[in-house]
PDB file of C-alpha atoms in Angstrom:
ATOM      1  CA  MET R   1       0.000   0.000   0.000  1.00 48.00           C
ATOM      2  CA  THR R   2       0.974   3.620  -0.222  1.00 58.00           C
ATOM      3  CA  GLU R   3       2.969   5.513   2.363  1.00 71.00           C
ATOM      4  CA  ALA R   4       1.648   6.218   5.837  1.00 70.00           C
ATOM      5  CA  PRO R   5      -0.819   9.092   6.238  1.00 82.00           C
ATOM      6  CA  ALA R   6       0.322  12.387   7.740  1.00 91.00           C
ATOM      7  CA  PHE R   7      -1.898  11.851  10.789  1.00 95.00           C
ATOM      8  CA  ASP R   8      -2.383   8.776  12.946  1.00 96.00           C
ATOM      9  CA  ARG R   9      -4.137   8.625  16.327  1.00 96.00           C
ATOM     10  CA  GLU R  10      -1.197  10.053  18.243  1.00 96.00           C
ATOM     11  CA  LYS R  11      -0.643  12.974  15.853  1.00 97.00           C
ATOM     12  CA  LEU R  12      -4.387  13.651  15.736  1.00 98.00           C
ATOM     13  CA  THR R  13      -4.483  13.884  19.540  1.00 97.00           C
ATOM     14  CA  VAL R  14      -1.554  16.312  19.537  1.00 97.00           C
ATOM     15  CA  TRP R  15      -3.272  18.379  16.813  1.00 98.00           C
ATOM     16  CA  LEU R  16      -6.555  18.512  18.760  1.00 98.00           C
ATOM     17  CA  LYS R  17      -4.741  19.686  21.908  1.00 98.00           C
ATOM     18  CA  ALA R  18      -2.602  22.209  20.009  1.00 98.00           C
ATOM     19  CA  ASN R  19      -5.747  23.695  18.483  1.00 98.00           C
ATOM     20  CA  GLY R  20      -7.637  23.882  21.763  1.00 97.00           C
ATOM     21  CA  VAL R  21     -10.215  21.274  20.771  1.00 98.00           C
ATOM     22  CA  ASP R  22     -11.757  19.738  23.878  1.00 97.00           C
ATOM     23  CA  HIS R  23     -12.188  16.003  23.507  1.00 97.00           C
ATOM     24  CA  LEU R  24     -12.292  12.826  25.543  1.00 96.00           C
ATOM     25  CA  THR R  25     -10.952   9.560  24.142  1.00 95.00           C
ATOM     26  CA  HIS R  26     -11.859   6.129  25.496  1.00 92.00           C
ATOM     27  CA  ASP R  27      -9.775   3.068  24.606  1.00 91.00           C
ATOM     28  CA  HIS R  28     -11.580  -0.209  23.931  1.00 87.00           C
ATOM     29  CA  PRO R  29     -11.139  -3.488  22.024  1.00 79.00           C
ATOM     30  CA  ALA R  30     -11.223  -3.207  18.227  1.00 82.00           C
ATOM     31  CA  VAL R  31     -14.703  -2.713  16.791  1.00 71.00           C
ATOM     32  CA  PHE R  32     -15.313  -3.370  13.091  1.00 64.00           C
ATOM     33  CA  ARG R  33     -19.088  -2.948  12.798  1.00 64.00           C
ATOM     34  CA  VAL R  34     -21.665  -0.834  14.630  1.00 60.00           C
ATOM     35  CA  GLU R  35     -23.314  -3.915  16.125  1.00 62.00           C
ATOM     36  CA  GLU R  36     -20.047  -5.070  17.722  1.00 59.00           C
ATOM     37  CA  GLY R  37     -19.639  -1.898  19.749  1.00 57.00           C
ATOM     38  CA  LEU R  38     -23.128  -1.472  21.194  1.00 56.00           C
ATOM     39  CA  ASP R  39     -22.122  -2.660  24.694  1.00 61.00           C
ATOM     40  CA  LEU R  40     -19.043  -0.422  24.738  1.00 61.00           C
ATOM     41  CA  LYS R  41     -20.999   2.595  23.515  1.00 58.00           C
ATOM     42  CA  ALA R  42     -23.771   2.171  26.072  1.00 60.00           C
ATOM     43  CA  ASP R  43     -21.422   3.616  28.699  1.00 68.00           C
ATOM     44  CA  LEU R  44     -20.311   6.577  26.551  1.00 77.00           C
ATOM     45  CA  PRO R  45     -22.649   9.577  26.325  1.00 81.00           C
ATOM     46  CA  GLY R  46     -23.543  11.220  23.037  1.00 92.00           C
ATOM     47  CA  ALA R  47     -24.428  10.226  19.496  1.00 94.00           C
ATOM     48  CA  HIS R  48     -22.459   7.295  18.152  1.00 92.00           C
ATOM     49  CA  THR R  49     -21.668   7.092  14.485  1.00 94.00           C
ATOM     50  CA  LYS R  50     -21.429   4.858  11.501  1.00 94.00           C
ATOM     51  CA  ASN R  51     -19.284   6.053   8.640  1.00 96.00           C
ATOM     52  CA  LEU R  52     -19.451   4.981   5.017  1.00 96.00           C
ATOM     53  CA  PHE R  53     -16.622   5.575   2.554  1.00 98.00           C
ATOM     54  CA  LEU R  54     -18.167   5.588  -0.909  1.00 97.00           C
ATOM     55  CA  LYS R  55     -17.313   6.171  -4.537  1.00 97.00           C
ATOM     56  CA  ASP R  56     -19.739   7.079  -7.281  1.00 95.00           C
ATOM     57  CA  HIS R  57     -19.684   5.938 -10.905  1.00 91.00           C
ATOM     58  CA  LYS R  58     -17.828   9.139 -11.884  1.00 92.00           C
ATOM     59  CA  GLY R  59     -15.029   8.410  -9.406  1.00 94.00           C
ATOM     60  CA  ARG R  60     -16.088  11.057  -6.878  1.00 96.00           C
ATOM     61  CA  LEU R  61     -15.402  10.066  -3.266  1.00 97.00           C
ATOM     62  CA  TRP R  62     -17.868  10.513  -0.410  1.00 98.00           C
ATOM     63  CA  LEU R  63     -17.781  10.082   3.354  1.00 98.00           C
ATOM     64  CA  ILE R  64     -21.160   9.757   5.031  1.00 98.00           C
ATOM     65  CA  SER R  65     -21.205  10.094   8.815  1.00 98.00           C
ATOM     66  CA  ALA R  66     -24.534   9.249  10.419  1.00 97.00           C
ATOM     67  CA  ARG R  67     -25.917   8.228  13.778  1.00 95.00           C
ATOM     68  CA  GLN R  68     -25.315   4.523  14.288  1.00 91.00           C
ATOM     69  CA  ASP R  69     -29.038   3.709  14.113  1.00 91.00           C
ATOM     70  CA  THR R  70     -29.670   5.651  10.895  1.00 93.00           C
ATOM     71  CA  VAL R  71     -30.932   3.678   7.920  1.00 91.00           C
ATOM     72  CA  ILE R  72     -29.228   4.945   4.773  1.00 93.00           C
ATOM     73  CA  ASP R  73     -30.787   4.160   1.426  1.00 91.00           C
ATOM     74  CA  LEU R  74     -27.823   4.694  -0.905  1.00 92.00           C
ATOM     75  CA  LYS R  75     -30.037   5.174  -3.976  1.00 92.00           C
ATOM     76  CA  ARG R  76     -32.050   7.943  -2.304  1.00 91.00           C
ATOM     77  CA  ALA R  77     -28.960   9.464  -0.733  1.00 92.00           C
ATOM     78  CA  ALA R  78     -27.163   9.532  -4.093  1.00 93.00           C
ATOM     79  CA  ALA R  79     -30.039  11.439  -5.670  1.00 91.00           C
ATOM     80  CA  VAL R  80     -30.131  14.027  -2.875  1.00 91.00           C
ATOM     81  CA  MET R  81     -26.316  14.344  -2.803  1.00 91.00           C
ATOM     82  CA  GLY R  82     -26.173  14.897  -6.540  1.00 90.00           C
ATOM     83  CA  SER R  83     -24.081  11.831  -7.098  1.00 92.00           C
ATOM     84  CA  GLY R  84     -24.464   8.886  -9.379  1.00 87.00           C
ATOM     85  CA  ARG R  85     -24.677   5.261  -8.302  1.00 92.00           C
ATOM     86  CA  LEU R  86     -22.732   4.729  -5.078  1.00 95.00           C
ATOM     87  CA  SER R  87     -20.607   1.773  -4.078  1.00 95.00           C
ATOM     88  CA  PHE R  88     -18.158   1.229  -1.252  1.00 96.00           C
ATOM     89  CA  GLY R  89     -14.730   2.721  -1.882  1.00 96.00           C
ATOM     90  CA  ALA R  90     -11.701   0.471  -2.145  1.00 96.00           C
ATOM     91  CA  GLU R  91      -9.437   0.031   0.864  1.00 96.00           C
ATOM     92  CA  THR R  92      -6.506   1.542  -1.055  1.00 96.00           C
ATOM     93  CA  LEU R  93      -8.521   4.711  -1.759  1.00 96.00           C
ATOM     94  CA  MET R  94      -9.617   4.864   1.877  1.00 97.00           C
ATOM     95  CA  TRP R  95      -5.991   4.658   3.015  1.00 96.00           C
ATOM     96  CA  GLU R  96      -4.833   7.192   0.395  1.00 95.00           C
ATOM     97  CA  THR R  97      -7.443   9.809   1.251  1.00 97.00           C
ATOM     98  CA  LEU R  98      -8.463   9.341   4.896  1.00 97.00           C
ATOM     99  CA  GLY R  99      -5.493   7.405   6.275  1.00 96.00           C
ATOM    100  CA  VAL R 100      -7.673   4.684   7.790  1.00 96.00           C
ATOM    101  CA  ARG R 101      -8.385   1.001   7.284  1.00 93.00           C
ATOM    102  CA  PRO R 102     -11.803  -0.677   7.077  1.00 92.00           C
ATOM    103  CA  GLY R 103     -13.495  -0.575  10.469  1.00 91.00           C
ATOM    104  CA  SER R 104     -11.807   2.711  11.358  1.00 94.00           C
ATOM    105  CA  VAL R 105     -13.579   5.057   8.921  1.00 96.00           C
ATOM    106  CA  THR R 106     -14.272   8.351  10.664  1.00 97.00           C
ATOM    107  CA  ALA R 107     -14.985  12.005   9.994  1.00 98.00           C
ATOM    108  CA  LEU R 108     -11.713  12.715  11.784  1.00 98.00           C
ATOM    109  CA  GLY R 109      -9.987  11.056   8.812  1.00 98.00           C
ATOM    110  CA  LEU R 110     -10.716  14.234   6.846  1.00 98.00           C
ATOM    111  CA  ILE R 111      -7.562  15.607   8.476  1.00 98.00           C
ATOM    112  CA  ASN R 112      -5.624  13.385   6.051  1.00 98.00           C
ATOM    113  CA  ASP R 113      -7.630  14.448   2.983  1.00 97.00           C
ATOM    114  CA  THR R 114      -5.488  17.497   2.244  1.00 95.00           C
ATOM    115  CA  ASP R 115      -6.335  17.348  -1.470  1.00 95.00           C
ATOM    116  CA  ARG R 116     -10.057  17.506  -0.613  1.00 96.00           C
ATOM    117  CA  ARG R 117     -10.907  14.498  -2.736  1.00 97.00           C
ATOM    118  CA  VAL R 118     -13.664  13.385  -0.348  1.00 98.00           C
ATOM    119  CA  THR R 119     -17.025  15.156  -0.064  1.00 97.00           C
ATOM    120  CA  PHE R 120     -18.260  15.026   3.533  1.00 98.00           C
ATOM    121  CA  VAL R 121     -21.940  14.250   4.109  1.00 97.00           C
ATOM    122  CA  LEU R 122     -23.252  14.543   7.668  1.00 97.00           C
ATOM    123  CA  ASP R 123     -26.484  13.237   9.142  1.00 97.00           C
ATOM    124  CA  GLN R 124     -28.679  16.072  10.462  1.00 96.00           C
ATOM    125  CA  ARG R 125     -28.986  14.177  13.753  1.00 96.00           C
ATOM    126  CA  LEU R 126     -25.193  14.404  14.235  1.00 97.00           C
ATOM    127  CA  TRP R 127     -25.209  18.093  13.323  1.00 97.00           C
ATOM    128  CA  ASP R 128     -27.803  18.624  16.063  1.00 97.00           C
ATOM    129  CA  ALA R 129     -26.330  16.280  18.704  1.00 97.00           C
ATOM    130  CA  ASP R 130     -24.785  17.715  21.881  1.00 97.00           C
ATOM    131  CA  ILE R 131     -21.918  15.199  21.741  1.00 97.00           C
ATOM    132  CA  VAL R 132     -20.652  13.184  18.764  1.00 97.00           C
ATOM    133  CA  ASN R 133     -18.382  10.152  18.973  1.00 96.00           C
ATOM    134  CA  PHE R 134     -15.900   9.139  16.274  1.00 96.00           C
ATOM    135  CA  HIS R 135     -12.941   6.778  16.040  1.00 95.00           C
ATOM    136  CA  PRO R 136      -9.658   8.725  16.339  1.00 97.00           C
ATOM    137  CA  LEU R 137      -8.282   7.119  13.120  1.00 97.00           C
ATOM    138  CA  THR R 138      -8.297   3.685  14.756  1.00 94.00           C
ATOM    139  CA  ASN R 139     -11.133   1.386  15.787  1.00 92.00           C
ATOM    140  CA  THR R 140      -9.569   0.687  19.186  1.00 93.00           C
ATOM    141  CA  ALA R 141     -10.811   3.960  20.674  1.00 93.00           C
ATOM    142  CA  THR R 142     -13.688   6.423  20.546  1.00 93.00           C
ATOM    143  CA  THR R 143     -13.272  10.191  20.785  1.00 96.00           C
ATOM    144  CA  ALA R 144     -16.132  12.302  22.108  1.00 97.00           C
ATOM    145  CA  LEU R 145     -16.478  15.894  20.921  1.00 98.00           C
ATOM    146  CA  ASP R 146     -19.154  18.308  21.995  1.00 97.00           C
ATOM    147  CA  GLN R 147     -20.809  20.157  19.118  1.00 97.00           C
ATOM    148  CA  LEU R 148     -18.643  23.256  19.592  1.00 97.00           C
ATOM    149  CA  ALA R 149     -15.471  21.137  19.424  1.00 98.00           C
ATOM    150  CA  PHE R 150     -16.726  19.163  16.411  1.00 98.00           C
ATOM    151  CA  ARG R 151     -17.549  22.332  14.504  1.00 98.00           C
ATOM    152  CA  ARG R 152     -14.154  23.746  15.463  1.00 98.00           C
ATOM    153  CA  VAL R 153     -12.488  20.671  13.920  1.00 98.00           C
ATOM    154  CA  LEU R 154     -14.474  21.170  10.710  1.00 98.00           C
ATOM    155  CA  ALA R 155     -13.578  24.888  10.648  1.00 98.00           C
ATOM    156  CA  LEU R 156      -9.880  24.156  11.216  1.00 98.00           C
ATOM    157  CA  LEU R 157      -9.994  21.647   8.359  1.00 97.00           C
ATOM    158  CA  GLU R 158     -11.939  24.164   6.267  1.00 96.00           C
ATOM    159  CA  ARG R 159     -14.614  21.542   5.607  1.00 97.00           C
ATOM    160  CA  GLU R 160     -18.268  22.441   5.195  1.00 96.00           C
ATOM    161  CA  PRO R 161     -20.355  19.265   5.404  1.00 97.00           C
ATOM    162  CA  VAL R 162     -23.354  18.541   3.227  1.00 96.00           C
ATOM    163  CA  VAL R 163     -25.945  18.088   5.992  1.00 96.00           C
ATOM    164  CA  LEU R 164     -28.739  15.660   5.083  1.00 95.00           C
ATOM    165  CA  ASP R 165     -31.758  14.526   7.038  1.00 93.00           C
ATOM    166  CA  PHE R 166     -31.616  10.783   6.391  1.00 91.00           C
ATOM    167  CA  GLU R 167     -34.632  10.173   8.614  1.00 87.00           C
ATOM    168  CA  ALA R 168     -36.767  12.462   6.447  1.00 86.00           C
ATOM    169  CA  MET R 169     -35.623  10.547   3.340  1.00 82.00           C
ATOM    170  CA  GLY R 170     -37.137   7.394   4.770  1.00 65.00           C
ATOM    171  CA  ALA R 171     -35.765   3.926   4.475  1.00 48.00           C
TER     172      ALA R 171
END
């Protein structure tokens, strides 16, 4: 695979602290799917996430971050996002752009997307949540950010998410 990303968990943590972003990270066993982490997450306050790394038929890359219980109809989402048919992005593309492996996809991976190849789509319920929880570039931990801290991260990365109400789209 290609070279290591600029940011890993340790460098991300240093970056968050250096930029005054309040956060709390909890270590836990590796979690690869939402269902596997339900017991762990029960003890952590806030909205927990699922993150989908996608590619459309034109080669455009997408990252959808949604509440873990959100049902995402990719056909409906594609139409609303202005994309073509969506499929899951290859692991090599995920590593190249977000610096993460399958199971560790996270909005915090946008820190590694310096070429802005990935369009960020955010569930309205995460945009409105008091606290959001994301993997810190590895699936062996969860980082909690209050909404002010999360929006600060997005501002520092100069990323404006496409906010969609997946619940209103229906399943």
